[in-house]
Every structure is written in structure tokens, then in C-alpha cells.
PDB file of C-alpha atoms in Angstrom:
ATOM      1  CA  UNK Q 214      71.285 -31.098 -76.652  1.00  0.00           C
ATOM      2  CA  UNK Q 215      70.471 -33.402 -73.870  1.00  0.00           C
ATOM      3  CA  UNK Q 216      70.749 -32.040 -70.253  1.00  0.00           C
ATOM      4  CA  UNK Q 217      73.846 -32.907 -68.251  1.00  0.00           C
ATOM      5  CA  UNK Q 218      73.253 -34.584 -65.156  1.00  0.00           C
ATOM      6  CA  UNK Q 219      74.410 -33.673 -61.978  1.00  0.00           C
ATOM      7  CA  UNK Q 220      77.130 -34.913 -60.648  1.00  0.00           C
ATOM      8  CA  UNK Q 221      77.108 -33.364 -57.090  1.00  0.00           C
ATOM      9  CA  UNK Q 222      74.329 -32.442 -54.375  1.00  0.00           C
ATOM     10  CA  UNK Q 223      75.195 -28.925 -55.362  1.00  0.00           C
ATOM     11  CA  UNK Q 224      74.539 -29.214 -58.823  1.00  0.00           C
ATOM     12  CA  UNK Q 225      71.562 -31.205 -58.314  1.00  0.00           C
ATOM     13  CA  UNK Q 226      69.992 -28.873 -55.852  1.00  0.00           C
ATOM     14  CA  UNK Q 227      70.851 -25.955 -58.235  1.00  0.00           C
ATOM     15  CA  UNK Q 228      68.579 -27.584 -60.933  1.00  0.00           C
ATOM     16  CA  UNK Q 229      65.410 -26.529 -58.605  1.00  0.00           C
ATOM     17  CA  UNK Q 230      63.586 -23.406 -58.320  1.00  0.00           C
ATOM     18  CA  UNK Q 231      64.928 -21.038 -55.571  1.00  0.00           C
ATOM     19  CA  UNK Q 232      62.003 -21.946 -53.068  1.00  0.00           C
ATOM     20  CA  UNK Q 233      62.671 -25.536 -53.702  1.00  0.00           C
ATOM     21  CA  UNK Q 234      66.518 -25.368 -53.307  1.00  0.00           C
ATOM     22  CA  UNK Q 235      66.029 -23.947 -50.086  1.00  0.00           C
ATOM     23  CA  UNK Q 236      64.271 -26.906 -48.597  1.00  0.00           C
ATOM     24  CA  UNK Q 237      66.334 -29.443 -50.305  1.00  0.00           C
ATOM     25  CA  UNK Q 238      69.494 -27.601 -48.365  1.00  0.00           C
ATOM     26  CA  UNK Q 239      67.556 -27.670 -44.859  1.00  0.00           C
ATOM     27  CA  UNK Q 240      66.892 -31.733 -45.417  1.00  0.00           C
ATOM     28  CA  UNK Q 241      70.658 -32.028 -46.595  1.00  0.00           C
ATOM     29  CA  UNK Q 242      71.945 -30.278 -43.672  1.00  0.00           C
ATOM     30  CA  UNK Q 243      69.660 -32.019 -41.419  1.00  0.00           C
ATOM     31  CA  UNK Q 244      70.814 -35.456 -42.459  1.00  0.00           C
ATOM     32  CA  UNK Q 245      74.787 -34.293 -42.095  1.00  0.00           C
ATOM     33  CA  UNK Q 246      73.911 -33.087 -38.619  1.00  0.00           C
ATOM     34  CA  UNK Q 247      72.647 -36.732 -37.977  1.00  0.00           C
ATOM     35  CA  UNK Q 248      75.551 -38.453 -39.733  1.00  0.00           C
ATOM     36  CA  UNK Q 249      78.299 -36.139 -40.076  1.00  0.00           C
ATOM     37  CA  UNK Q 250      80.915 -38.840 -40.969  1.00  0.00           C
ATOM     38  CA  UNK Q 251      78.833 -40.257 -44.082  1.00  0.00           C
ATOM     39  CA  UNK Q 252      79.964 -39.305 -47.524  1.00  0.00           C
ATOM     40  CA  UNK Q 253      77.755 -37.157 -50.078  1.00  0.00           C
ATOM     41  CA  UNK Q 254      77.202 -39.013 -53.008  1.00  0.00           C
ATOM     42  CA  UNK Q 255      74.865 -39.112 -56.074  1.00  0.00           C
ATOM     43  CA  UNK Q 256      73.049 -42.392 -56.474  1.00  0.00           C
ATOM     44  CA  UNK Q 257      70.298 -42.937 -58.989  1.00  0.00           C
ATOM     45  CA  UNK Q 258      70.486 -39.368 -59.880  1.00  0.00           C
ATOM     46  CA  UNK Q 259      69.757 -38.343 -56.515  1.00  0.00           C
ATOM     47  CA  UNK Q 260      71.873 -36.874 -53.533  1.00  0.00           C
ATOM     48  CA  UNK Q 261      72.706 -40.046 -51.080  1.00  0.00           C
ATOM     49  CA  UNK Q 262      74.641 -40.249 -47.601  1.00  0.00           C
ATOM     50  CA  UNK Q 263      77.086 -43.275 -47.720  1.00  0.00           C
ATOM     51  CA  UNK Q 264      79.274 -44.872 -44.898  1.00  0.00           C
ATOM     52  CA  UNK Q 265      80.476 -48.093 -46.325  1.00  0.00           C
ATOM     53  CA  UNK Q 266      76.865 -48.500 -47.584  1.00  0.00           C
ATOM     54  CA  UNK Q 267      73.834 -46.531 -48.442  1.00  0.00           C
ATOM     55  CA  UNK Q 268      72.123 -44.962 -45.796  1.00  0.00           C
ATOM     56  CA  UNK Q 269      69.738 -42.330 -47.022  1.00  0.00           C
ATOM     57  CA  UNK Q 270      68.655 -40.743 -50.015  1.00  0.00           C
ATOM     58  CA  UNK Q 271      66.645 -37.765 -50.769  1.00  0.00           C
ATOM     59  CA  UNK Q 272      65.331 -36.212 -53.615  1.00  0.00           C
ATOM     60  CA  UNK Q 273      63.197 -33.261 -54.886  1.00  0.00           C
ATOM     61  CA  UNK Q 274      59.925 -33.255 -56.910  1.00  0.00           C
ATOM     62  CA  UNK Q 275      57.297 -30.728 -57.572  1.00  0.00           C
ATOM     63  CA  UNK Q 276      55.094 -30.773 -54.140  1.00  0.00           C
ATOM     64  CA  UNK Q 277      57.373 -32.637 -51.798  1.00  0.00           C
ATOM     65  CA  UNK Q 278      60.771 -33.976 -51.060  1.00  0.00           C
ATOM     66  CA  UNK Q 279      61.323 -37.506 -51.197  1.00  0.00           C
ATOM     67  CA  UNK Q 280      63.300 -39.246 -48.383  1.00  0.00           C
ATOM     68  CA  UNK Q 281      64.369 -42.740 -48.873  1.00  0.00           C
ATOM     69  CA  UNK Q 282      65.501 -45.221 -46.341  1.00  0.00           C
ATOM     70  CA  UNK Q 283      65.017 -48.927 -45.542  1.00  0.00           C
ATOM     71  CA  UNK Q 284      61.681 -50.311 -44.745  1.00  0.00           C
ATOM     72  CA  UNK Q 285      62.864 -51.422 -41.412  1.00  0.00           C
ATOM     73  CA  UNK Q 286      64.217 -48.053 -40.402  1.00  0.00           C
ATOM     74  CA  UNK Q 287      60.799 -46.603 -41.329  1.00  0.00           C
ATOM     75  CA  UNK Q 288      58.738 -49.447 -39.924  1.00  0.00           C
ATOM     76  CA  UNK Q 289      60.346 -48.212 -36.322  1.00  0.00           C
ATOM     77  CA  UNK Q 290      59.210 -44.823 -36.646  1.00  0.00           C
ATOM     78  CA  UNK Q 291      55.752 -45.534 -38.343  1.00  0.00           C
ATOM     79  CA  UNK Q 292      53.838 -43.718 -35.471  1.00  0.00           C
ATOM     80  CA  UNK Q 293      55.523 -40.583 -36.248  1.00  0.00           C
ATOM     81  CA  UNK Q 294      55.237 -41.130 -40.097  1.00  0.00           C
ATOM     82  CA  UNK Q 295      51.174 -41.648 -39.809  1.00  0.00           C
ATOM     83  CA  UNK Q 296      50.740 -38.101 -41.212  1.00  0.00           C
ATOM     84  CA  UNK Q 297      52.890 -38.519 -44.292  1.00  0.00           C
ATOM     85  CA  UNK Q 298      52.615 -40.558 -47.561  1.00  0.00           C
ATOM     86  CA  UNK Q 299      55.066 -43.155 -47.245  1.00  0.00           C
ATOM     87  CA  UNK Q 300      56.296 -46.320 -49.229  1.00  0.00           C
ATOM     88  CA  UNK Q 301      57.909 -49.400 -48.059  1.00  0.00           C
ATOM     89  CA  UNK Q 302      61.188 -47.150 -48.219  1.00  0.00           C
ATOM     90  CA  UNK Q 303      59.977 -43.868 -48.650  1.00  0.00           C
ATOM     91  CA  UNK Q 304      58.523 -40.999 -47.221  1.00  0.00           C
ATOM     92  CA  UNK Q 305      56.818 -37.687 -48.808  1.00  0.00           C
ATOM     93  CA  UNK Q 306      57.594 -34.396 -47.009  1.00  0.00           C
ATOM     94  CA  UNK Q 307      54.959 -31.753 -48.688  1.00  0.00           C
ATOM     95  CA  UNK Q 308      56.778 -28.144 -48.989  1.00  0.00           C
ATOM     96  CA  UNK Q 309      53.816 -26.867 -47.376  1.00  0.00           C
ATOM     97  CA  UNK Q 310      54.470 -28.298 -44.146  1.00  0.00           C
ATOM     98  CA  UNK Q 311      57.731 -27.680 -42.285  1.00  0.00           C
ATOM     99  CA  UNK Q 312      60.155 -30.131 -42.215  1.00  0.00           C
ATOM    100  CA  UNK Q 313      60.047 -32.682 -39.269  1.00  0.00           C
ATOM    101  CA  UNK Q 314      63.839 -32.258 -38.843  1.00  0.00           C
ATOM    102  CA  UNK Q 315      63.949 -34.105 -35.479  1.00  0.00           C
ATOM    103  CA  UNK Q 316      62.012 -37.224 -37.189  1.00  0.00           C
ATOM    104  CA  UNK Q 317      64.625 -37.180 -40.259  1.00  0.00           C
ATOM    105  CA  UNK Q 318      67.545 -36.875 -37.855  1.00  0.00           C
ATOM    106  CA  UNK Q 319      66.162 -39.852 -35.754  1.00  0.00           C
ATOM    107  CA  UNK Q 320      65.408 -41.856 -39.057  1.00  0.00           C
ATOM    108  CA  UNK Q 321      68.719 -41.166 -40.567  1.00  0.00           C
ATOM    109  CA  UNK Q 322      70.700 -41.969 -36.948  1.00  0.00           C
ATOM    110  CA  UNK Q 323      68.656 -45.234 -36.736  1.00  0.00           C
ATOM    111  CA  UNK Q 324      69.358 -46.228 -40.110  1.00  0.00           C
ATOM    112  CA  UNK Q 325      73.305 -45.270 -39.481  1.00  0.00           C
ATOM    113  CA  UNK Q 326      72.993 -47.715 -36.356  1.00  0.00           C
ATOM    114  CA  UNK Q 327      71.256 -50.781 -38.203  1.00  0.00           C
ATOM    115  CA  UNK Q 328      73.577 -50.553 -40.961  1.00  0.00           C
ATOM    116  CA  UNK Q 329      76.507 -50.686 -38.492  1.00  0.00           C
ATOM    117  CA  UNK Q 330      75.204 -52.914 -35.650  1.00  0.00           C
ATOM    118  CA  UNK Q 331      72.560 -55.031 -37.638  1.00  0.00           C
ATOM    119  CA  UNK Q 332      74.397 -55.122 -40.786  1.00  0.00           C
ATOM    120  CA  UNK Q 333      71.227 -53.849 -43.033  1.00  0.00           C
ATOM    121  CA  UNK Q 334      71.868 -53.112 -46.564  1.00  0.00           C
ATOM    122  CA  UNK Q 335      69.860 -50.636 -48.594  1.00  0.00           C
ATOM    123  CA  UNK Q 336      66.417 -51.784 -49.341  1.00  0.00           C
ATOM    124  CA  UNK Q 337      66.672 -54.887 -47.153  1.00  0.00           C
TER     125      UNK Q 337
END
């Protein structure tokens, strides 16, 4: 029988080992602090924060948390992200290092601002 895909962020987080669940809850609460007005939804099988459009997404992996935003929002924080593995719209935060909560808040707030003020869509 096929595994049921999680339909909520809580279900998603609960599919991970306990030690990873804490890390995923930490990034979830950090994002929530930055954009309390956003709704939590599942997009592409991962937790997402949405306010008219997708703002940020995160996901758990074996050795890191994947954090997904727009390329432009990550470019804005390129200097602060230099110690992390990044892609055009993604960052890997390894579990063995403390989550850079202030950086996550700043990127998330920037993403919300660029969505509202500059009309930047997801993955623009």
C-alpha cells in the first residue's frame, strides 16, 4: 500500500525522526515570526507560507533543511549566505550547525516585501 502524502505541515514534520522534527519546527516558527499574516499550506509536497502567492517553502532532508525563496531574495543576502550551499532559489541549512534564525527572518521579510511592493512572483 502506498504511503499517504502529508496534507498539513504537522503531518509533514511528523514523518521525520524526532531530532529532525525539532529542527523543522524551529524554521517553521522562525518563518511564522517573520510573516505572521501568511497562511501555511503544502506546495509540491513541502511546507509553504503563502500570502496571495507563495513566499517561502522549506523541506527536510537527511542532512539539511532546504529553504526555498526567489533568486532575487537570495541574491539580496548573498554575502550572509556565503557559508551555505545555495542554488538559484534555494539554501541548505545543515542540521549540525545552528539555524541562522535572524537570516531566515530577514530573507523571509524581504521576500514578503518584494512580493507586495515589487510584484515579484515565485521563482522570478
